[in-house]
CSV table of C-alpha atoms in Angstrom, one decimal:
chain,number,residue,atom,x,y,z
F,1,MET,CA,-83.8,8.8,-126.2
F,2,LYS,CA,-83.6,11.6,-128.4
F,3,PRO,CA,-85.1,15.1,-128.6
F,4,LYS,CA,-88.0,15.3,-130.9
F,5,SER,CA,-86.4,16.8,-134.2
F,6,HIS,CA,-88.1,19.8,-136.2
F,7,LEU,CA,-86.1,18.8,-139.3
F,8,PHE,CA,-87.9,17.4,-142.3
F,9,TYR,CA,-86.4,14.9,-144.8
F,10,GLN,CA,-87.5,11.6,-146.4
F,11,THR,CA,-89.0,9.3,-143.6
F,12,ARG,CA,-89.0,9.3,-139.5
F,13,SER,CA,-85.8,7.5,-139.0
F,14,ARG,CA,-83.4,8.7,-137.1
F,15,ARG,CA,-79.2,9.0,-137.5
F,16,PRO,CA,-76.6,9.7,-135.0
F,17,VAL,CA,-75.6,13.4,-135.0
F,18,LEU,CA,-72.5,14.3,-136.5
F,19,ALA,CA,-69.5,15.7,-134.6
F,20,GLU,CA,-67.1,16.1,-136.6
F,21,ALA,CA,-65.4,14.8,-140.1
F,22,ARG,CA,-61.8,14.4,-141.2
F,23,GLY,CA,-60.4,13.2,-144.3
F,24,VAL,CA,-62.4,9.6,-145.0
F,25,TYR,CA,-63.5,9.4,-141.4
F,26,MET,CA,-66.5,10.4,-139.9
F,27,TRP,CA,-67.6,10.3,-136.4
F,28,ASP,CA,-70.6,10.5,-134.4
F,29,VAL,CA,-71.4,12.8,-130.9
F,30,ASP,CA,-71.4,8.9,-129.0
F,31,GLY,CA,-67.5,8.6,-130.6
F,32,LYS,CA,-68.5,6.1,-132.9
F,33,ARG,CA,-66.5,6.2,-136.4
F,34,TYR,CA,-67.6,5.6,-139.8
F,35,LEU,CA,-65.7,5.5,-142.8
F,36,ASP,CA,-67.6,7.5,-145.6
F,37,GLY,CA,-67.3,5.0,-148.1
F,38,SER,CA,-69.7,6.9,-151.1
F,39,SER,CA,-68.7,10.2,-150.4
F,40,GLY,CA,-71.9,11.3,-148.7
F,41,ALA,CA,-74.0,11.0,-151.8
F,42,MET,CA,-71.1,10.9,-153.9
F,43,VAL,CA,-69.9,14.6,-152.8
F,44,SER,CA,-67.0,14.3,-150.8
F,45,ASN,CA,-64.4,14.4,-153.2
F,46,ILE,CA,-61.2,15.7,-151.6
F,47,GLY,CA,-62.6,14.3,-148.0
F,48,HIS,CA,-63.9,16.1,-145.0
F,49,SER,CA,-62.3,19.3,-143.2
F,50,ASN,CA,-59.3,19.9,-145.6
F,51,PRO,CA,-57.4,22.9,-144.0
F,52,ARG,CA,-56.3,24.4,-147.2
F,53,VAL,CA,-60.2,24.7,-148.3
F,54,LEU,CA,-61.3,25.9,-145.0
F,55,GLU,CA,-58.2,28.9,-144.9
F,56,ALA,CA,-59.5,29.7,-148.7
F,57,MET,CA,-63.1,29.8,-147.4
F,58,ARG,CA,-62.3,32.3,-144.2
F,59,ARG,CA,-60.0,34.6,-145.9
F,60,GLN,CA,-63.1,34.9,-148.4
F,61,MET,CA,-65.1,35.4,-145.6
F,62,GLU,CA,-63.1,38.3,-144.3
F,63,LYS,CA,-63.7,40.3,-147.8
F,64,SER,CA,-67.4,39.3,-148.4
F,65,THR,CA,-69.7,36.4,-148.4
F,66,PHE,CA,-72.4,37.6,-150.7
F,67,GLY,CA,-72.4,39.7,-154.0
F,68,TYR,CA,-75.4,39.7,-156.2
F,69,ARG,CA,-74.6,39.0,-160.0
F,70,LEU,CA,-76.2,41.4,-161.5
F,71,HIS,CA,-74.5,43.9,-159.2
F,72,PHE,CA,-71.1,42.8,-158.8
F,73,GLU,CA,-68.5,40.4,-160.4
F,74,THR,CA,-66.2,38.7,-158.3
F,75,GLU,CA,-63.0,37.9,-158.3
F,76,PRO,CA,-63.4,34.2,-157.1
F,77,GLY,CA,-66.5,33.7,-159.3
F,78,GLU,CA,-64.1,35.6,-162.5
F,79,ARG,CA,-61.1,32.8,-161.3
F,80,LEU,CA,-62.9,29.9,-160.9
F,81,ALA,CA,-65.1,30.1,-164.1
F,82,ALA,CA,-61.5,30.4,-165.5
F,83,LYS,CA,-60.4,27.7,-164.0
F,84,VAL,CA,-63.4,25.7,-165.0
F,85,ALA,CA,-63.4,26.8,-168.8
F,86,GLY,CA,-59.1,25.3,-168.9
F,87,LEU,CA,-60.6,22.1,-167.6
F,88,SER,CA,-63.5,21.6,-170.3
F,89,PRO,CA,-63.8,20.8,-173.7
F,90,GLU,CA,-62.3,23.5,-176.3
F,91,GLY,CA,-65.0,26.4,-177.0
F,92,MET,CA,-66.8,25.3,-173.9
F,93,GLU,CA,-65.8,28.8,-172.6
F,94,LYS,CA,-68.6,30.2,-170.7
F,95,VAL,CA,-69.6,29.0,-167.2
F,96,PHE,CA,-72.8,30.1,-165.1
F,97,PHE,CA,-72.6,28.8,-161.5
F,98,VAL,CA,-75.9,27.5,-159.7
F,99,SER,CA,-76.2,25.8,-156.3
F,100,GLY,CA,-76.6,22.4,-156.9
F,101,GLY,CA,-77.2,19.2,-159.3
F,102,SER,CA,-80.7,20.0,-160.3
F,103,GLU,CA,-80.0,23.8,-161.2
F,104,ALA,CA,-77.3,22.8,-163.2
F,105,VAL,CA,-79.9,20.7,-165.5
F,106,GLU,CA,-82.7,22.9,-165.2
F,107,SER,CA,-80.2,26.2,-166.4
F,108,ALA,CA,-78.6,23.5,-168.9
F,109,ILE,CA,-82.6,22.7,-170.6
F,110,LYS,CA,-83.3,26.5,-170.2
F,111,LEU,CA,-80.2,27.3,-172.4
F,112,ALA,CA,-81.0,25.0,-175.0
F,113,ARG,CA,-84.7,26.6,-175.5
F,114,GLN,CA,-83.6,29.8,-175.4
F,115,TYR,CA,-80.6,29.0,-177.9
F,116,ALA,CA,-83.3,27.2,-180.5
F,117,VAL,CA,-86.0,29.9,-180.0
F,118,THR,CA,-83.2,32.9,-180.8
F,119,VAL,CA,-82.0,31.1,-183.8
F,120,GLY,CA,-85.6,29.8,-185.2
F,121,GLN,CA,-85.8,26.8,-184.3
F,122,GLY,CA,-88.8,27.6,-181.8
F,123,SER,CA,-90.7,24.0,-182.9
F,124,ARG,CA,-87.8,22.6,-180.7
F,125,TRP,CA,-88.4,21.7,-177.2
F,126,LYS,CA,-88.2,17.8,-176.6
F,127,VAL,CA,-85.4,16.3,-174.3
F,128,ILE,CA,-84.7,12.9,-174.7
F,129,SER,CA,-83.0,11.3,-171.7
F,130,ARG,CA,-82.8,7.7,-170.9
F,131,ASN,CA,-85.0,5.0,-168.4
F,132,PRO,CA,-83.7,4.8,-165.8
F,133,SER,CA,-81.6,8.0,-165.2
F,134,TYR,CA,-82.1,10.3,-162.5
F,135,HIS,CA,-81.6,14.3,-163.4
F,136,GLY,CA,-82.7,16.1,-160.2
F,137,SER,CA,-85.7,16.8,-157.9
F,138,THR,CA,-86.9,20.1,-159.5
F,139,LEU,CA,-90.0,19.4,-162.2
F,140,GLY,CA,-87.8,20.4,-165.1
F,141,ALA,CA,-85.0,17.9,-164.2
F,142,LEU,CA,-88.0,15.4,-162.9
F,143,ALA,CA,-89.3,15.2,-166.2
F,144,LEU,CA,-86.1,14.0,-167.8
F,145,THR,CA,-86.0,11.2,-164.7
F,146,GLY,CA,-86.4,8.1,-165.1
F,147,TYR,CA,-87.3,6.6,-161.7
F,148,ALA,CA,-90.8,6.0,-161.2
F,149,PRO,CA,-90.9,6.3,-157.2
F,150,LEU,CA,-89.4,9.7,-157.7
F,151,ALA,CA,-91.1,11.1,-160.7
F,152,ASP,CA,-94.9,9.3,-161.2
F,153,PRO,CA,-96.0,11.1,-158.0
F,154,PHE,CA,-95.8,14.5,-160.0
F,155,LEU,CA,-96.5,13.6,-163.5
F,156,PRO,CA,-99.8,15.8,-163.6
F,157,MET,CA,-97.5,18.4,-162.7
F,158,MET,CA,-95.3,18.5,-164.9
F,159,GLN,CA,-94.4,17.8,-168.9
F,160,ALA,CA,-93.1,14.6,-169.0
F,161,MET,CA,-90.3,13.7,-171.7
F,162,PRO,CA,-89.6,11.2,-174.5
F,163,LYS,CA,-87.4,8.2,-173.0
F,164,ILE,CA,-85.2,5.2,-174.3
F,165,PRO,CA,-83.5,2.6,-172.3
F,166,ALA,CA,-80.2,3.1,-170.8
F,167,PRO,CA,-77.4,1.1,-172.1
F,168,ARG,CA,-77.3,-1.8,-169.5
F,169,ALA,CA,-75.7,-4.4,-171.7
F,170,TYR,CA,-74.9,-6.7,-168.4
F,171,LEU,CA,-78.8,-7.0,-167.7
F,172,ASP,CA,-79.3,-7.8,-172.0
F,173,GLY,CA,-76.1,-9.9,-172.1
F,174,LEU,CA,-74.5,-8.6,-174.7
F,175,PRO,CA,-70.9,-7.8,-174.6
F,176,MET,CA,-69.5,-4.2,-173.4
F,177,ASP,CA,-66.5,-4.6,-175.7
F,178,ASP,CA,-68.2,-5.0,-178.8
F,179,PRO,CA,-68.7,-1.6,-181.5
F,180,ALA,CA,-72.3,-3.6,-182.1
F,181,THR,CA,-73.6,-3.3,-178.6
F,182,GLY,CA,-72.9,0.9,-178.4
F,183,ALA,CA,-74.5,0.8,-182.0
F,184,HIS,CA,-77.7,-1.0,-180.8
F,185,TYR,CA,-78.3,1.1,-178.1
F,186,ALA,CA,-77.4,4.2,-179.9
F,187,ALA,CA,-79.7,3.4,-182.9
F,188,MET,CA,-82.5,3.4,-179.9
F,189,LEU,CA,-82.1,7.1,-179.5
F,190,GLU,CA,-82.1,7.4,-183.7
F,191,ALA,CA,-85.0,5.7,-183.9
F,192,ARG,CA,-86.5,8.2,-181.0
F,193,ILE,CA,-85.8,11.2,-182.8
F,194,VAL,CA,-87.7,10.2,-185.6
F,195,GLU,CA,-90.8,8.8,-184.4
F,196,GLU,CA,-90.8,12.5,-182.1
F,197,GLY,CA,-90.1,14.5,-185.4
F,198,PRO,CA,-86.4,15.7,-185.6
F,199,GLU,CA,-87.9,19.3,-186.0
F,200,THR,CA,-89.6,18.9,-182.2
F,201,VAL,CA,-86.6,17.4,-180.5
F,202,LEU,CA,-84.3,20.1,-178.6
F,203,ALA,CA,-81.9,17.5,-177.0
F,204,PHE,CA,-80.6,14.3,-175.8
F,205,ILE,CA,-79.1,14.3,-172.0
F,206,GLN,CA,-77.0,11.4,-170.3
F,207,GLU,CA,-75.1,10.7,-167.9
F,208,PRO,CA,-71.5,9.7,-169.1
F,209,VAL,CA,-71.1,7.1,-166.4
F,210,GLY,CA,-74.1,6.8,-164.5
F,211,GLY,CA,-75.0,7.9,-161.0
F,212,ALA,CA,-77.2,6.6,-158.7
F,213,SER,CA,-80.4,5.3,-161.0
F,214,THR,CA,-78.0,3.2,-162.7
F,215,GLY,CA,-75.2,2.4,-160.5
F,216,ALA,CA,-71.9,3.3,-162.2
F,217,LEU,CA,-73.2,2.3,-165.9
F,218,VAL,CA,-70.6,2.4,-168.2
F,219,PRO,CA,-71.5,2.7,-171.7
F,220,PRO,CA,-70.7,0.4,-173.9
F,221,ALA,CA,-68.3,0.4,-176.8
F,222,GLY,CA,-69.1,3.0,-179.7
F,223,TYR,CA,-71.9,4.2,-177.9
F,224,MET,CA,-70.5,7.6,-176.9
F,225,GLN,CA,-69.4,8.3,-180.8
F,226,ALA,CA,-72.6,7.1,-182.1
F,227,VAL,CA,-74.8,9.3,-180.2
F,228,ARG,CA,-72.8,12.3,-180.5
F,229,GLU,CA,-73.3,11.3,-184.5
F,230,ILE,CA,-76.7,10.7,-184.4
F,231,CYS,CA,-77.3,14.4,-182.6
F,232,ASP,CA,-75.0,16.1,-184.8
F,233,ARG,CA,-77.1,14.2,-187.8
F,234,HIS,CA,-80.3,15.6,-186.5
F,235,GLY,CA,-79.6,18.8,-185.2
F,236,VAL,CA,-80.2,17.7,-181.5
F,237,LEU,CA,-78.1,19.5,-178.7
F,238,LEU,CA,-76.1,16.7,-176.2
F,239,ILE,CA,-76.4,17.3,-172.8
F,240,HIS,CA,-74.1,15.6,-170.3
F,241,ASP,CA,-75.2,15.5,-166.8
F,242,GLU,CA,-71.3,15.1,-165.2
F,243,VAL,CA,-73.2,16.4,-161.5
F,244,MET,CA,-71.9,12.7,-160.1
F,245,SER,CA,-68.9,11.6,-162.7
F,246,GLY,CA,-67.7,15.1,-162.7
F,247,GLY,CA,-64.8,16.9,-161.1
F,248,GLY,CA,-62.2,14.2,-161.5
F,249,ARG,CA,-64.4,11.1,-159.7
F,250,THR,CA,-63.3,8.7,-163.1
F,251,GLY,CA,-59.9,9.3,-162.9
F,252,LYS,CA,-60.9,12.3,-165.6
F,253,PHE,CA,-62.2,15.8,-164.8
F,254,MET,CA,-65.2,15.1,-167.2
F,255,ALA,CA,-66.4,11.2,-167.4
F,256,ALA,CA,-67.0,12.0,-171.3
F,257,GLU,CA,-62.9,12.0,-171.5
F,258,HIS,CA,-62.7,8.8,-171.5
F,259,TRP,CA,-64.5,8.4,-174.8
F,260,GLY,CA,-63.0,11.6,-176.4
F,261,VAL,CA,-66.7,13.3,-177.0
F,262,ASP,CA,-67.2,16.5,-176.4
F,263,PRO,CA,-71.3,17.6,-175.5
F,264,ASP,CA,-72.8,20.7,-176.1
F,265,ILE,CA,-73.5,21.6,-172.7
F,266,ILE,CA,-72.3,20.4,-169.2
F,267,ALA,CA,-73.9,20.5,-165.9
F,268,ILE,CA,-71.9,19.5,-163.2
F,269,SER,CA,-71.9,19.5,-159.4
F,270,LYS,CA,-71.9,17.1,-156.4
F,271,GLY,CA,-67.8,17.0,-156.3
F,272,PHE,CA,-67.2,20.3,-157.5
F,273,GLY,CA,-67.8,22.1,-154.1
F,274,ALA,CA,-66.6,18.7,-152.7
F,275,GLY,CA,-69.1,19.6,-150.1
F,276,TYR,CA,-67.9,22.7,-148.7
F,277,ALA,CA,-70.1,24.8,-150.2
F,278,PRO,CA,-73.6,24.7,-152.4
F,279,LEU,CA,-71.7,24.8,-155.7
F,280,GLY,CA,-72.7,23.7,-159.3
F,281,ALA,CA,-72.1,25.0,-163.0
F,282,MET,CA,-73.4,24.8,-166.0
F,283,ILE,CA,-70.8,25.0,-169.2
F,284,ALA,CA,-71.6,25.7,-172.6
F,285,HIS,CA,-69.9,26.3,-175.8
F,286,ASP,CA,-69.7,30.1,-177.1
F,287,ARG,CA,-71.7,29.6,-179.9
F,288,LEU,CA,-74.5,28.9,-177.7
F,289,ILE,CA,-74.0,31.5,-175.7
F,290,ASP,CA,-73.3,34.2,-178.1
F,291,PRO,CA,-76.8,34.2,-179.8
F,292,VAL,CA,-78.5,34.2,-176.4
F,293,LEU,CA,-76.5,36.9,-175.1
F,294,ASP,CA,-77.0,39.1,-178.6
F,295,ALA,CA,-81.1,38.8,-178.2
F,296,GLY,CA,-81.3,40.2,-174.8
F,297,GLY,CA,-79.5,37.6,-172.3
F,298,PHE,CA,-80.2,34.5,-170.7
F,299,GLN,CA,-83.5,34.5,-168.9
F,300,HIS,CA,-82.7,32.5,-166.2
F,301,GLY,CA,-81.2,32.5,-162.5
F,302,HIS,CA,-80.7,31.6,-159.0
F,303,THR,CA,-80.0,34.2,-156.4
F,304,TYR,CA,-77.2,32.3,-155.0
F,305,ALA,CA,-75.7,32.0,-158.6
F,306,GLY,CA,-71.6,32.8,-158.2
F,307,ASN,CA,-71.6,33.5,-154.4
F,308,PRO,CA,-68.0,34.2,-154.0
F,309,LEU,CA,-67.7,32.3,-151.0
F,310,ALA,CA,-69.3,28.9,-152.6
F,311,CYS,CA,-66.6,30.2,-155.6
F,312,ALA,CA,-63.9,30.5,-153.2
F,313,ALA,CA,-64.5,27.0,-152.2
F,314,GLY,CA,-64.7,25.5,-155.2
F,315,LEU,CA,-61.3,26.8,-156.4
F,316,ALA,CA,-59.4,25.5,-153.3
F,317,VAL,CA,-61.5,22.3,-154.1
F,318,LEU,CA,-60.2,22.3,-157.9
F,319,GLU,CA,-56.4,23.2,-156.8
F,320,GLU,CA,-56.6,20.3,-154.4
F,321,ILE,CA,-57.5,18.1,-157.0
F,322,GLU,CA,-54.9,19.0,-158.9
F,323,SER,CA,-51.8,19.6,-156.3
F,324,GLY,CA,-52.6,16.9,-155.0
F,325,GLU,CA,-52.8,14.8,-158.3
F,326,LEU,CA,-56.5,13.1,-157.1
F,327,MET,CA,-57.4,12.6,-160.7
F,328,GLY,CA,-54.9,9.7,-160.7
F,329,ASN,CA,-55.1,8.3,-157.4
F,330,ALA,CA,-59.1,8.0,-158.4
F,331,ALA,CA,-57.8,6.1,-161.5
F,332,ARG,CA,-55.4,3.9,-159.5
F,333,ILE,CA,-56.8,3.3,-156.5
F,334,GLY,CA,-60.5,3.0,-158.1
F,335,ALA,CA,-58.7,0.2,-159.9
F,336,LEU,CA,-57.8,-1.9,-157.0
F,337,LEU,CA,-61.1,-0.8,-155.4
F,338,LYS,CA,-62.8,-2.8,-158.2
F,339,ALA,CA,-60.7,-5.6,-158.5
F,340,ARG,CA,-61.1,-6.2,-154.8
F,341,LEU,CA,-65.4,-5.7,-155.6
F,342,ALA,CA,-65.2,-8.1,-158.1
F,343,ASN,CA,-63.1,-10.5,-156.2
F,344,LEU,CA,-66.1,-10.5,-153.7
F,345,MET,CA,-68.0,-12.4,-156.1
F,346,GLN,CA,-65.8,-15.7,-155.6
F,347,ARG,CA,-67.0,-15.9,-152.4
F,348,TYR,CA,-70.6,-14.0,-152.6
F,349,GLY,CA,-72.8,-15.9,-155.0
F,350,PHE,CA,-75.8,-13.5,-155.0
F,351,ILE,CA,-73.2,-10.3,-156.2
F,352,GLY,CA,-74.2,-10.1,-160.1
F,353,ASP,CA,-72.0,-7.6,-161.3
F,354,VAL,CA,-69.5,-4.6,-160.6
F,355,ARG,CA,-68.9,-2.1,-162.6
F,356,GLY,CA,-67.8,1.5,-162.6
F,357,GLU,CA,-64.8,4.0,-163.7
F,358,GLY,CA,-62.1,5.0,-161.2
F,359,LEU,CA,-63.7,5.8,-157.8
F,360,LEU,CA,-67.7,6.4,-159.2
F,361,LEU,CA,-67.9,2.1,-158.5
F,362,ALA,CA,-70.9,0.0,-157.7
F,363,PHE,CA,-72.0,-4.1,-157.2
F,364,GLU,CA,-75.2,-5.3,-157.9
F,365,LEU,CA,-76.9,-8.0,-156.3
F,366,VAL,CA,-79.1,-11.0,-158.1
F,367,ALA,CA,-80.7,-13.9,-157.2
F,368,ASP,CA,-79.2,-15.4,-160.5
F,369,ARG,CA,-76.1,-14.5,-162.0
F,370,GLN,CA,-76.6,-16.3,-165.4
F,371,THR,CA,-79.9,-14.8,-165.9
F,372,MET,CA,-79.6,-11.6,-163.9
F,373,GLN,CA,-83.0,-12.2,-162.1
F,374,PRO,CA,-83.0,-9.7,-158.9
F,375,LEU,CA,-83.6,-10.5,-155.8
F,376,PRO,CA,-87.1,-10.8,-154.4
F,377,LYS,CA,-88.4,-7.6,-153.7
F,378,GLU,CA,-89.3,-8.3,-150.4
F,379,LEU,CA,-85.7,-8.9,-148.9
F,380,ASN,CA,-85.3,-4.8,-149.3
F,381,ALA,CA,-81.7,-5.8,-149.7
F,382,TYR,CA,-81.1,-2.3,-151.1
F,383,VAL,CA,-82.0,-0.7,-147.5
F,384,GLU,CA,-81.0,-4.0,-145.3
F,385,LEU,CA,-77.0,-4.5,-146.7
F,386,VAL,CA,-76.6,-0.1,-146.5
F,387,GLU,CA,-77.8,-0.7,-142.9
F,388,LEU,CA,-75.5,-3.6,-142.0
F,389,ALA,CA,-72.6,-1.6,-143.0
F,390,TYR,CA,-73.2,1.4,-141.5
F,391,GLU,CA,-73.6,-1.1,-138.4
F,392,GLN,CA,-70.1,-1.8,-138.7
F,393,GLY,CA,-69.2,1.7,-139.5
F,394,LEU,CA,-69.0,1.7,-143.3
F,395,ILE,CA,-71.2,4.1,-145.5
F,396,ILE,CA,-72.4,3.4,-148.8
F,397,TYR,CA,-75.0,4.2,-151.0
F,398,SER,CA,-78.0,2.6,-152.8
F,399,ARG,CA,-80.7,2.4,-155.3
F,400,ARG,CA,-83.5,0.0,-156.9
F,401,THR,CA,-81.8,-0.6,-160.0
F,402,ARG,CA,-84.7,-1.5,-162.2
F,403,GLY,CA,-86.3,2.4,-162.3
F,404,GLY,CA,-86.9,2.3,-159.1
F,405,ILE,CA,-88.7,-0.8,-158.8
F,406,ASP,CA,-86.8,-3.8,-158.7
F,407,GLY,CA,-83.2,-4.8,-158.2
F,408,ASP,CA,-80.4,-3.8,-156.0
F,409,HIS,CA,-77.2,-2.2,-156.2
F,410,PHE,CA,-74.7,-0.4,-154.0
F,411,LEU,CA,-72.4,2.6,-154.8
F,412,VAL,CA,-68.9,2.4,-153.1
F,413,CYS,CA,-67.5,5.7,-153.5
F,414,PRO,CA,-64.9,6.8,-151.2
F,415,PRO,CA,-63.0,10.2,-151.5
F,416,MET,CA,-60.6,10.8,-154.2
F,417,ILE,CA,-57.6,10.7,-151.0
F,418,VAL,CA,-58.4,7.1,-150.5
F,419,THR,CA,-55.2,5.1,-149.6
F,420,GLU,CA,-54.6,1.3,-150.1
F,421,GLY,CA,-55.1,0.4,-146.4
F,422,GLN,CA,-58.7,2.3,-146.0
F,423,VAL,CA,-59.8,-0.1,-149.1
F,424,ASP,CA,-59.0,-3.1,-147.1
F,425,GLU,CA,-61.0,-1.5,-144.4
F,426,ILE,CA,-64.1,-1.1,-146.8
F,427,ILE,CA,-63.7,-4.3,-148.3
F,428,ASP,CA,-63.6,-5.9,-144.6
F,429,MET,CA,-66.5,-4.3,-143.2
F,430,LEU,CA,-68.4,-4.7,-146.5
F,431,SER,CA,-67.3,-8.7,-146.1
F,432,ALA,CA,-68.9,-8.4,-142.6
F,433,ALA,CA,-72.0,-6.9,-143.8
F,434,LEU,CA,-72.2,-9.3,-146.9
F,435,ASP,CA,-71.7,-12.0,-144.1
F,436,ARG,CA,-74.5,-10.8,-142.0
F,437,PHE,CA,-76.9,-10.1,-145.0
F,438,ALA,CA,-76.3,-13.6,-145.7
F,439,VAL,CA,-77.3,-15.4,-143.3
F,440,ARG,CA,-80.6,-13.3,-142.8
F,441,ALA,CA,-81.3,-13.8,-146.8
F,442,GLY,CA,-80.6,-17.5,-146.3
F,443,PHE,CA,-77.6,-17.5,-148.9
F,444,ALA,CA,-75.0,-19.9,-148.8
F,445,VAL,CA,-71.4,-18.3,-148.8
F,446,ALA,CA,-68.3,-19.7,-150.6
F,447,THR,CA,-65.8,-20.8,-147.9
F,448,ALA,CA,-62.0,-19.3,-148.4
């Protein structure tokens, strides 16, 4: 029997105690091995216990572990900021470090608001987002989140923001490769801006490739470009939440690069620090930063912003991504893994969709592939399949697909160092879990 735990997370359930983690594998104290098929919460982009990152952190620890941003500049912070600016769209050369994704999103919307006030557009304060979506757990970021179980309990405590439907063409039966589909969903943004009053709308925030709330949703043809044009037409800032999709996981450093669309502000975290230290960043265009600094400075901050140890870790992570050509591996192995996941649809009729980009991938379970009717809610498939995979030694990540209420999707996002042989392991363990789920749920499985 485990000793009493004083840790408090989401539920009373307990997990095995972690003993060590190396590469794509993790071991508990009883010696059982797990393949980290979701990179934790899509965080461990370069795998666990990378020796070069650990050595970079040791070197920094011997120099300093903390230097408050108002008292000192630090070499790791300056070097990492320069590196990030070089990997970001042209003109986006100002970087503000934080400790996580929620802080990055909070920083983005606060910068947008301060910029508007500074340039005489103080009537702009509304930030439009999508439903479903997830942008963080702090109250400002949660106000942007379109995921009822997470947001609804706190509605009286925050200013809820306007929402538009996410471009889920696969659920609406619309062709992904038709620019008219992208125009259809983008038109919803313009209609909402007009409805709210353009003079009140500050920004629109979106994930270029969806994260947990939509399960690696990829936008339809023309959508990203149309959104950029609409924002420009109405003087609305475009914020890209690349907390999960940034850092190379999709095969590009920023997922929006796949569509050649540049935002005004970017929030990045998770794989940016790759789990070695709490790290995130807001990246912004100079034209937004300069007026704010001239007016007295950015009225926002966190104690650990720009922590030298975290920045040293982040710099080493980026060097590993570049030297190991991990973005190329994410694109190549991601295409292989996506094809293997799609092949499972031939055996399991309850897999309704496979989607994503690079190694940000997901599959969705449905009761009917033609209508995309979700599985009965009482099956709790989004919990059951994760547990069955965990028993097999495979870690995957799940959420309710439709605003947190119905539907079941599963993210399969191993570290960017994953090999073809490890893809075989993932598919074998996932197939075993799906077989057991089919038996429990009473579904037929096609024979080979």
